XYZ file of C-alpha atoms in Angstrom:
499
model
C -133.183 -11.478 -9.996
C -133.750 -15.932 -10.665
C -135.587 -16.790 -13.098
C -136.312 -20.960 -13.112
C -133.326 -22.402 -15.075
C -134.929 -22.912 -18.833
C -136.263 -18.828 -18.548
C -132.844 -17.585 -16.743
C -130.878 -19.086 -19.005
C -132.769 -17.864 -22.394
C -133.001 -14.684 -20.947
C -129.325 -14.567 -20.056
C -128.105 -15.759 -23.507
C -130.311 -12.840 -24.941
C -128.581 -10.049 -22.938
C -125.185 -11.929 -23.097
C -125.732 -10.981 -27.170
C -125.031 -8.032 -26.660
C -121.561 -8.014 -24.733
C -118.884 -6.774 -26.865
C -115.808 -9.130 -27.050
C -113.388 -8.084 -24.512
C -109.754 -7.596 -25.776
C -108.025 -6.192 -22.810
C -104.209 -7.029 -22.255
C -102.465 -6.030 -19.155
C -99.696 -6.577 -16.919
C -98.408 -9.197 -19.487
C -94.351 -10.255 -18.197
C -91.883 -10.911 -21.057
C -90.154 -14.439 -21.639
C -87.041 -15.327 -24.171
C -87.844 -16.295 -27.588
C -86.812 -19.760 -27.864
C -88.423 -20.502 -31.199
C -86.481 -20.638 -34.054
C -87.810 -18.434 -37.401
C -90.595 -20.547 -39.618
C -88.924 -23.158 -42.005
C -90.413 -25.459 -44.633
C -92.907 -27.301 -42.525
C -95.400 -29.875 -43.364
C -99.021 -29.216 -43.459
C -101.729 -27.097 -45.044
C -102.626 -23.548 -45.297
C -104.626 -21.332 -46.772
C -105.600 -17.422 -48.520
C -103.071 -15.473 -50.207
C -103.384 -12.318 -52.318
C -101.747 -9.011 -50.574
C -99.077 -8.654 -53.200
C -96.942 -11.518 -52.160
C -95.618 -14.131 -54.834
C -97.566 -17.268 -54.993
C -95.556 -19.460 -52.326
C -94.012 -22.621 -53.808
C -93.295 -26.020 -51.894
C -94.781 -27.780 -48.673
C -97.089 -24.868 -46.576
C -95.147 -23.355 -43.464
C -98.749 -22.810 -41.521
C -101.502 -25.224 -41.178
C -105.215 -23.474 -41.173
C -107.975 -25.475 -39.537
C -111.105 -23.054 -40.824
C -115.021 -22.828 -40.024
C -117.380 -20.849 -41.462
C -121.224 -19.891 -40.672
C -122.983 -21.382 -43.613
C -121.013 -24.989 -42.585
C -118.905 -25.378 -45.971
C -116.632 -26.084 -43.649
C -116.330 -27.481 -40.254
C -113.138 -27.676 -38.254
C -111.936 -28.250 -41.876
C -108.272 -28.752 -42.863
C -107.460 -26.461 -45.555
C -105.486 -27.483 -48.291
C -104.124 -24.442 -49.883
C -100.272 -23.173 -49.167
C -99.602 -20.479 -46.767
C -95.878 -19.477 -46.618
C -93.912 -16.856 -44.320
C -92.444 -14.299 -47.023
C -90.495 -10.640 -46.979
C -94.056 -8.611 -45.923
C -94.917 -6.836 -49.055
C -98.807 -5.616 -48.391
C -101.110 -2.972 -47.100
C -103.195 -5.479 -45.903
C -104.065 -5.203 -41.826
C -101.998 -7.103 -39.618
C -101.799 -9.400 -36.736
C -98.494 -9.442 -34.795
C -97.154 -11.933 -33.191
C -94.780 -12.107 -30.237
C -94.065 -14.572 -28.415
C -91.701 -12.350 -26.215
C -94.716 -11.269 -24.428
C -96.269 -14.324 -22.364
C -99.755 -13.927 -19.892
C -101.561 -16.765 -18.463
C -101.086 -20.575 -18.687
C -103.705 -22.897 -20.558
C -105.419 -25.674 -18.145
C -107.469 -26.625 -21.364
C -110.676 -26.558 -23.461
C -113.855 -29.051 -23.075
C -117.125 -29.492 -21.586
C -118.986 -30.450 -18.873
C -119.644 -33.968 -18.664
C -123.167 -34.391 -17.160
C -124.834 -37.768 -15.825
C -127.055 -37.526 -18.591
C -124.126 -37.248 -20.781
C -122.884 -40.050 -19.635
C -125.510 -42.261 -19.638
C -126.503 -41.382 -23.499
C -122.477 -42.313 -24.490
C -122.955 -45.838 -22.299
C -126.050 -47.068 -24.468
C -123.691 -46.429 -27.717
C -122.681 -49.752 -29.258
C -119.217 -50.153 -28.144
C -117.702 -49.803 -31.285
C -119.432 -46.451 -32.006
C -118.505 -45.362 -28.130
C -114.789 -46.491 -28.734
C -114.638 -44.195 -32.105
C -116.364 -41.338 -30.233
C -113.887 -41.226 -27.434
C -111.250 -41.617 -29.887
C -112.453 -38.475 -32.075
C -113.310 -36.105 -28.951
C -109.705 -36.920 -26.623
C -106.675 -37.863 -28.873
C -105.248 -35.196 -31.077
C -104.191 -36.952 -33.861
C -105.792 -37.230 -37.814
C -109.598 -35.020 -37.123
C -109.508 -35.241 -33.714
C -109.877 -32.870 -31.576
C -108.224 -32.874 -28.564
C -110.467 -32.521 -25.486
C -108.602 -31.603 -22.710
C -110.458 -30.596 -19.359
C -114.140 -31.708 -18.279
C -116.381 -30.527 -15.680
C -118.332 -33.096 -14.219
C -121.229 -33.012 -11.147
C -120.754 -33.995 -7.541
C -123.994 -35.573 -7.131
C -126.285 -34.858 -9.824
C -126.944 -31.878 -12.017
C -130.028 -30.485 -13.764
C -129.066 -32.596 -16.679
C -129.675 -35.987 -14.812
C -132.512 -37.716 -14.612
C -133.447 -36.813 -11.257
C -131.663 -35.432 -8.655
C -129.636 -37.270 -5.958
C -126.484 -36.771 -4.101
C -124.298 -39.688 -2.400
C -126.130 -39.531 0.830
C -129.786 -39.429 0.151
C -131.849 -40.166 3.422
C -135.470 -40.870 4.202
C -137.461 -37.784 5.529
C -136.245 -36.742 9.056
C -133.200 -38.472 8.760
C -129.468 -37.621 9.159
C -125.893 -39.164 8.842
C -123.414 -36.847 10.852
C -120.794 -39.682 10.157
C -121.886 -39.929 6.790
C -122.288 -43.752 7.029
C -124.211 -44.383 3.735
C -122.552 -42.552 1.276
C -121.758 -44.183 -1.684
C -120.817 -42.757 -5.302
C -122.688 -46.001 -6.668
C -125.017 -43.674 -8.597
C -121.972 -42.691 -10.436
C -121.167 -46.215 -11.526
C -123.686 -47.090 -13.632
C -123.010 -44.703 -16.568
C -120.449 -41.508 -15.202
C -117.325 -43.725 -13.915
C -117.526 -46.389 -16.819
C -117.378 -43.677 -19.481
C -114.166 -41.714 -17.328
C -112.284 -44.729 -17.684
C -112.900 -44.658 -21.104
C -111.543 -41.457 -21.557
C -108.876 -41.567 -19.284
C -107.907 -44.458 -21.350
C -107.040 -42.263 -23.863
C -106.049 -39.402 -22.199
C -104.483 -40.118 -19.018
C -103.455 -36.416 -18.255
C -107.127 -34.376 -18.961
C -107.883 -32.549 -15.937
C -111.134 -32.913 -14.131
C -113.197 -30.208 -12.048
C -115.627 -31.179 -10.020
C -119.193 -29.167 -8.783
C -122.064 -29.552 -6.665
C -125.216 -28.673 -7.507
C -126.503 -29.276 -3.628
C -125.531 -30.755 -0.531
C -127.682 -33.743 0.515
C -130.817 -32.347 1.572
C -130.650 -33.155 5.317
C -128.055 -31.015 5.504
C -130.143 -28.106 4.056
C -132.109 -25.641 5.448
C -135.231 -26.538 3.478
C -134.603 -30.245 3.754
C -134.734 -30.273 -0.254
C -132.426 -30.950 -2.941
C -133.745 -27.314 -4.102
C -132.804 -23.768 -3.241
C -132.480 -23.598 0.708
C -129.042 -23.123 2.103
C -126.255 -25.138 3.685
C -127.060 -25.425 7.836
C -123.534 -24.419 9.552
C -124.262 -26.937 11.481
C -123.245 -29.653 9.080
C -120.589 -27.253 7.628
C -117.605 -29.952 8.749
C -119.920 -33.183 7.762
C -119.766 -31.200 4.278
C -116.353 -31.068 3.662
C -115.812 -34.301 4.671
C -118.500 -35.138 2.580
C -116.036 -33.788 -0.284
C -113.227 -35.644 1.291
C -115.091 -38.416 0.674
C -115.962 -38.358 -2.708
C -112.527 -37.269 -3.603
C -111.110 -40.556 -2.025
C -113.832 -42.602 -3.339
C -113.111 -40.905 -7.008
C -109.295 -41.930 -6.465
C -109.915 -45.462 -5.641
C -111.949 -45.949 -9.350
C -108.614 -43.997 -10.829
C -110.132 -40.601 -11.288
C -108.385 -37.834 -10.107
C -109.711 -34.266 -10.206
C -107.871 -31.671 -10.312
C -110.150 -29.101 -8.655
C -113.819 -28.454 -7.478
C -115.856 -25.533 -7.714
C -118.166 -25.529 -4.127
C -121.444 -24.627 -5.719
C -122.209 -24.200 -9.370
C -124.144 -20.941 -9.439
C -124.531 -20.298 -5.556
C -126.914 -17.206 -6.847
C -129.420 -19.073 -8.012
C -131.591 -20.834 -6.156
C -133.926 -22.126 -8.645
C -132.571 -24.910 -10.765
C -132.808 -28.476 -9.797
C -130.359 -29.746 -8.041
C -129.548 -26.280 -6.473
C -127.877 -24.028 -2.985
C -127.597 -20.877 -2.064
C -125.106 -19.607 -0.484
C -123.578 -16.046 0.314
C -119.823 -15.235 -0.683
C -119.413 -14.759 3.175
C -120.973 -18.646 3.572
C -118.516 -19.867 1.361
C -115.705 -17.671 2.813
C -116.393 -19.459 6.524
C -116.662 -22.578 5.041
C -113.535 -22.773 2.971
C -111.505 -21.121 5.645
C -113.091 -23.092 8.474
C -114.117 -26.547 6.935
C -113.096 -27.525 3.904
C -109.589 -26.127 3.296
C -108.398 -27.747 6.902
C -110.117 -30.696 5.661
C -108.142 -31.282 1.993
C -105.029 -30.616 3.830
C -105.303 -32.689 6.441
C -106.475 -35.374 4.092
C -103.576 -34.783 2.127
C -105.205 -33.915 -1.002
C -104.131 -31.325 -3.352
C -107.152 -30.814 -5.467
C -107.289 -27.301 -6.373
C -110.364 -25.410 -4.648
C -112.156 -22.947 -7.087
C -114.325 -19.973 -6.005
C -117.749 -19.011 -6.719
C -118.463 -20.666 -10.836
C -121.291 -18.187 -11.262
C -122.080 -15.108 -13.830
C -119.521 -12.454 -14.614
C -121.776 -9.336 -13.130
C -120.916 -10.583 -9.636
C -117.575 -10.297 -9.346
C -118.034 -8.854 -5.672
C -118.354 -12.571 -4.752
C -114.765 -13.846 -5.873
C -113.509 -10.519 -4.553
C -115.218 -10.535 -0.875
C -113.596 -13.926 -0.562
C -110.257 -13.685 -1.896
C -110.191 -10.251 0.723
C -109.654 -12.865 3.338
C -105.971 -13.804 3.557
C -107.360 -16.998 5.739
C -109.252 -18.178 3.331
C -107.313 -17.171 0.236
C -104.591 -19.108 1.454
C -106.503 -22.411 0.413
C -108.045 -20.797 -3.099
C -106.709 -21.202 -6.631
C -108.994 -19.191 -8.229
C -112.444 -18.019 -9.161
C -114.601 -19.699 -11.780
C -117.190 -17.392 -14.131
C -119.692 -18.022 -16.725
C -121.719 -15.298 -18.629
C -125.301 -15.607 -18.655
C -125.043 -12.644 -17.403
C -122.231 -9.379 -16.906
C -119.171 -8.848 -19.330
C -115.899 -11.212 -20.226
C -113.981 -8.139 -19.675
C -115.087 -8.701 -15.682
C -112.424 -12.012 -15.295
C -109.725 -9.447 -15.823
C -110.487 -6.830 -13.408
C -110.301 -9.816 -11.134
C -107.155 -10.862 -12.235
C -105.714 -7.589 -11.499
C -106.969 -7.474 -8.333
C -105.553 -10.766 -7.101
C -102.750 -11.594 -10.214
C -101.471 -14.513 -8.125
C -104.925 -16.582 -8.315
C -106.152 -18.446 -11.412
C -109.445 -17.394 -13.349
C -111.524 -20.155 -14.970
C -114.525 -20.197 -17.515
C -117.106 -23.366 -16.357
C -120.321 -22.927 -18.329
C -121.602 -21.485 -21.060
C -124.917 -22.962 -22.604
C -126.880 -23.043 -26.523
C -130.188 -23.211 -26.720
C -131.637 -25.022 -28.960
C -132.065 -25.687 -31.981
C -129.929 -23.134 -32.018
C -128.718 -20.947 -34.854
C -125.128 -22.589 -35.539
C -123.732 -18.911 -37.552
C -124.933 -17.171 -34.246
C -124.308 -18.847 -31.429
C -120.783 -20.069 -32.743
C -119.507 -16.636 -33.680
C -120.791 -15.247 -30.244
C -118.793 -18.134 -28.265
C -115.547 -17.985 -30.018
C -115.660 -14.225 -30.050
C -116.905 -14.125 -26.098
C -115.898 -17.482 -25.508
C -112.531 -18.910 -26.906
C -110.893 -15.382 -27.605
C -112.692 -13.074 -24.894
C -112.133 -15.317 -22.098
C -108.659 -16.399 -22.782
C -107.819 -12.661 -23.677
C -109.036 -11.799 -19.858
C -106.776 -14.645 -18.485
C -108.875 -17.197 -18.516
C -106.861 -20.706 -17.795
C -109.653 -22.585 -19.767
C -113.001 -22.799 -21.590
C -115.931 -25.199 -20.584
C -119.204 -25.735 -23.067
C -122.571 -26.682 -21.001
C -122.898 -29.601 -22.364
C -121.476 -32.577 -24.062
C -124.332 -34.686 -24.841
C -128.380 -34.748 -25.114
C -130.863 -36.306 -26.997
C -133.216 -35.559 -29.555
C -135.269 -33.978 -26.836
C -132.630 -32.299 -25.059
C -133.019 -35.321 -22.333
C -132.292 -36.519 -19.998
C -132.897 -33.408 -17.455
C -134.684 -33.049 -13.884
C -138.125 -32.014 -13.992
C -137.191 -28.138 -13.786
C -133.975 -28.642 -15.048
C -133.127 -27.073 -18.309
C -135.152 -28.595 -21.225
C -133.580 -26.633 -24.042
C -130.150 -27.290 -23.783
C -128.322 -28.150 -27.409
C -125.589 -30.542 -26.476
C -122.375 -30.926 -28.415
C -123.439 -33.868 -29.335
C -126.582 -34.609 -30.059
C -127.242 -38.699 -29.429
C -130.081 -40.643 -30.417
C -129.603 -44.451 -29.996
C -126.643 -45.331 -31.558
C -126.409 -42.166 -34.197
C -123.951 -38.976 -33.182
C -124.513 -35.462 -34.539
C -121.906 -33.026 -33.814
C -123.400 -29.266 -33.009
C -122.284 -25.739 -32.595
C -120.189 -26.286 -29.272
C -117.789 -29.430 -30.886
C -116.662 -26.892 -32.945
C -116.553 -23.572 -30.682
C -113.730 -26.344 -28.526
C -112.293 -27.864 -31.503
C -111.101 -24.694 -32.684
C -109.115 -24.208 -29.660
C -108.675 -27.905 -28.015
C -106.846 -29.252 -30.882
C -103.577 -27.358 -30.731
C -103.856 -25.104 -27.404
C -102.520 -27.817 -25.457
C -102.292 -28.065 -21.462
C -99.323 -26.160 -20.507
C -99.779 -23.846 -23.617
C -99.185 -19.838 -22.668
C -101.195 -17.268 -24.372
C -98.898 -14.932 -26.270
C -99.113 -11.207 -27.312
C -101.157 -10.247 -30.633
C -102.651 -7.046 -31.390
C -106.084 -6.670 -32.929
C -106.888 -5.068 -36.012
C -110.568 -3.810 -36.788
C -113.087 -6.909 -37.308
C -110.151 -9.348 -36.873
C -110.820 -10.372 -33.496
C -108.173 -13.014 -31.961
C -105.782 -14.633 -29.419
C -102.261 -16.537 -30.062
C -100.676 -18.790 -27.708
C -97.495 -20.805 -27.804
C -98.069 -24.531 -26.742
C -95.463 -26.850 -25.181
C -94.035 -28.207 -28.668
C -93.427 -24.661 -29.237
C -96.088 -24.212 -31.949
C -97.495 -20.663 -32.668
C -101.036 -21.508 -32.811
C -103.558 -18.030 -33.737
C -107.228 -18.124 -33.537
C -108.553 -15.417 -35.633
C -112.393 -14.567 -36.382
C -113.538 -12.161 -39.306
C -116.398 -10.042 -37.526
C -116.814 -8.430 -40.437
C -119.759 -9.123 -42.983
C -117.373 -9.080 -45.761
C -114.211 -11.283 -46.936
C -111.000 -9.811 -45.383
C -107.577 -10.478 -46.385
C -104.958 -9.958 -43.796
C -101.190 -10.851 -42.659
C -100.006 -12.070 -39.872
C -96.640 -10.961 -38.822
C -94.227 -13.309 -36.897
C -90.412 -12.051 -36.201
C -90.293 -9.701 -39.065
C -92.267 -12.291 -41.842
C -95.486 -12.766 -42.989
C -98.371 -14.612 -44.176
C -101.005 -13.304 -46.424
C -104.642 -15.183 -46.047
C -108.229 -14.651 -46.105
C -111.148 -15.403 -44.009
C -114.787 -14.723 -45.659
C -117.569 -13.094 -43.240
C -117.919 -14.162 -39.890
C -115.154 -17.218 -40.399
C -112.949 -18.431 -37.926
C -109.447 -20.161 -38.333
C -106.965 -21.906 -36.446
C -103.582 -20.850 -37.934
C -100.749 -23.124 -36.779
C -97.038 -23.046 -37.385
């Protein structure tokens, strides 16, 4: 069943509340320990208690904590946190690092046009610092390391438009007037930015609709793609891709239609998993390789109850053949469904793309729900990355299409030249900080109301994400080659443990 986009997605949210986080682990492979034991590293830590002797000297572990009444925010804490001879009752996380799954794309957000344009009418010095704070990982911050962006516009635009908009009645088989000049004005500017200082974030790219003459309702709404115009499509893509590499932006994948389900929003397409299937197969895979580009093509981005979609496609050895995976968000089914896809097809990549917070919000909430569902469920079920919906809005969750959603909190919230971080800058700091590209999520088990996920990133850092469910303080260890750490997280906090 659609609902229009502001509705679906409140009504989503509500039943997403009450998915349990998933913690499944299966068919993990093993891989050498090549980490030498915990010495006397720098940094910060945090808790204690459990039995163990105060520690003495410079803290082994680093904890980067949050909790729901905001005392702290992606806080560094300064107390000591030392591996000792374990020595408690206390529950316990295990680490091992001898146990590897999937490997880590990265954690960010989807960088909309409106996003854009709000970060472009920031004085330059402000704009320079908020780059700075959201894409390097040094001092506070944080580390932003994949964004999704729109092909054309998205509901949280101004209006919608794509980069070959025609009069009524029109077409442009050899796509003559397409231009990614809309793109210029705010989108490209700010990429540059960021690419300035991070050269190596990865990029996915989605549609929200094909240009509208190509439809079958001649709008930018709903209808579906004509199969007509299937191969002027996936040139179209061709297109943009080149265009994209000529300003120095590279994606590393597309999606080919965010939510293809839901006809509703505005920009929006329908279109069947069989539709995509023949297209992919017949159109657009041909039409990457033959252009020689390798950008990664990335099934269905769409809710997690469907999974027959991903699976009808990836059935198709023809079309599988140009696939790298299937993209999810959960407005509606379980995390627990990115796994049973996984298993089915263990050679293809799963992604999480979207996940919305509707504001205002209630920051104890929505962040425990997203790390728990989010950050820990989806990486737990193989997920290769994490994507908030959306970086920035204003004060009025602007700009948006008319129809588009009009409640949507962004990380950011920006109104003229002041920033306010929200909920989601902290669900990805959490995790973009230290969970670096090319990081590999590692085995952990999970004790009751200590929800979590470990990974082992490419400077060979153990870095543990661990939430207290619980609506009490709990002290716990965690356990790494035979030592371990005693700490405490109070109800419903999260930390980043690093070592």
């Amino acid at each position: 069943m659609n609902f229009s986009p502001a509705i679906s997605r409140y009504f989503r949210h509500g039943l997403s509340l009450l998915l349990l986080p998933a913690m499944l682990l299966t068919h993990c492979t093993s891989s050498k320990e090549d980490t030498p034991a915990p010495g006397g590293g720098g940094g910060t830590g945090g808790g204690g208690g459990g039995g163990n002797p105060p520690a003495t000297g410079p803290s082994q572990v680093a904890l980067w904590l949050t909790t729901p009444d905001q005392a702290a925010l992606f806080q560094k804490s300064t107390l000591t946190l030392n591996f000792q001879t374990p020595a408690s009752s206390n529950p316990t996380i295990i680490v091992d690092t001898t146990k590897t799954y999937q490997s880590i794309d990265g954690f960010g957000y989807t960088l909309t046009g409106g996003s854009a344009t709000l970060m472009s009418q920031l004085s330059a010095s402000t704009r320079t610092a908020l780059v700075k704070e959201l894409f390097a990982t040094d001092e506070n911050n944080i580390g932003t390391s994949y964004l999704r962006i729109s092909i054309g516009a998205s509901d949280l635009d101004a209006k919608p438009f794509t980069y070959d908009d025609l009069a009524g009645g029109q077409t442009d088989p050899t796509l003559a007037q397409f231009s990614i000049a809309p793109d210029k004005a705010a989108l490209i500017p700010v990429l540059k930015e960021i690419l300035a200082v991070n050269p190596t974030i990865k990029i996915l790219g989605s549609p929200w609709s094909a240009p509208a003459w190509m439809k079958s309702n001649n709008s930018l709404k709903g209808g579906s793609l004509k199969p007509e115009y299937y191969a002027v499509y996936a040139d179209y893509f061709v297109k943009y891709l080149k265009a994209m590499q000529a300003e120095g932006i590279t994606l590393d994948a597309i999606t080919i239609q965010n939510e293809p389900l839901n006809p509703d929003n505005n920009p929006s397409m329908y279109m069947t998993a069989l539709e995509q299937s023949s297209f992919i197969k017949n159109n657009l895979g041909p039409a990457l390789r033959a252009a020689g580009l390798t950008t990664k093509i990335i099934l269905y981005d769409h809710n997690t109850d469907r999974t027959d979609y991903p699976l009808t496609i990836l059935a198709d050895a023809a079309t599988a053949q140009y696939v790298d995976g299937s993209a999810f968000h959960l407005y509606a089914g379980s995390i627990n469904a990115l796994t049973t896809v996984h298993n089915a097809y263990p050679t293809k990549g799963v992604y999480f793309t979207e996940q919305w917070i509707g504001g205002p919000g209630n920051f104890a909430g929505d962040f425990g729900w997203h790390i728990s569902n989010l950050i820990i469920g989806a990486t737990r079920n193989w997920s290769k990355n994490v994507l908030e919906w959306n970086l920035a809005a204003d004060q009025n969750y602007g700009p948006h299409t008319d129809g588009g959603c009009s409640t949507c909190l962004g990380a950011l919230t920006i109104n003229g030249n002041s920033v306010i971080r929200n909920t989601a800058f902290y669900i990805i700091a959490h995790a973009s900080k230290f969970v670096r590209p090319g990081s590999v999520r590692i085995d952990t088990n999970v004790p009751s109301n200590l929800t979590n996920v470990a990974f082992k990133n490419p400077a060979g850092k153990k870095v543990l994400i661990v939430q207290n469910t619980s609506s009490q303080a709990q002290t716990f260890d965690i356990q790494y080659r035979g030592k371990a750490v005693s700490t405490t997280l109070s109800a419903g906090a999260v930390g980043t443990y690093v070592w």
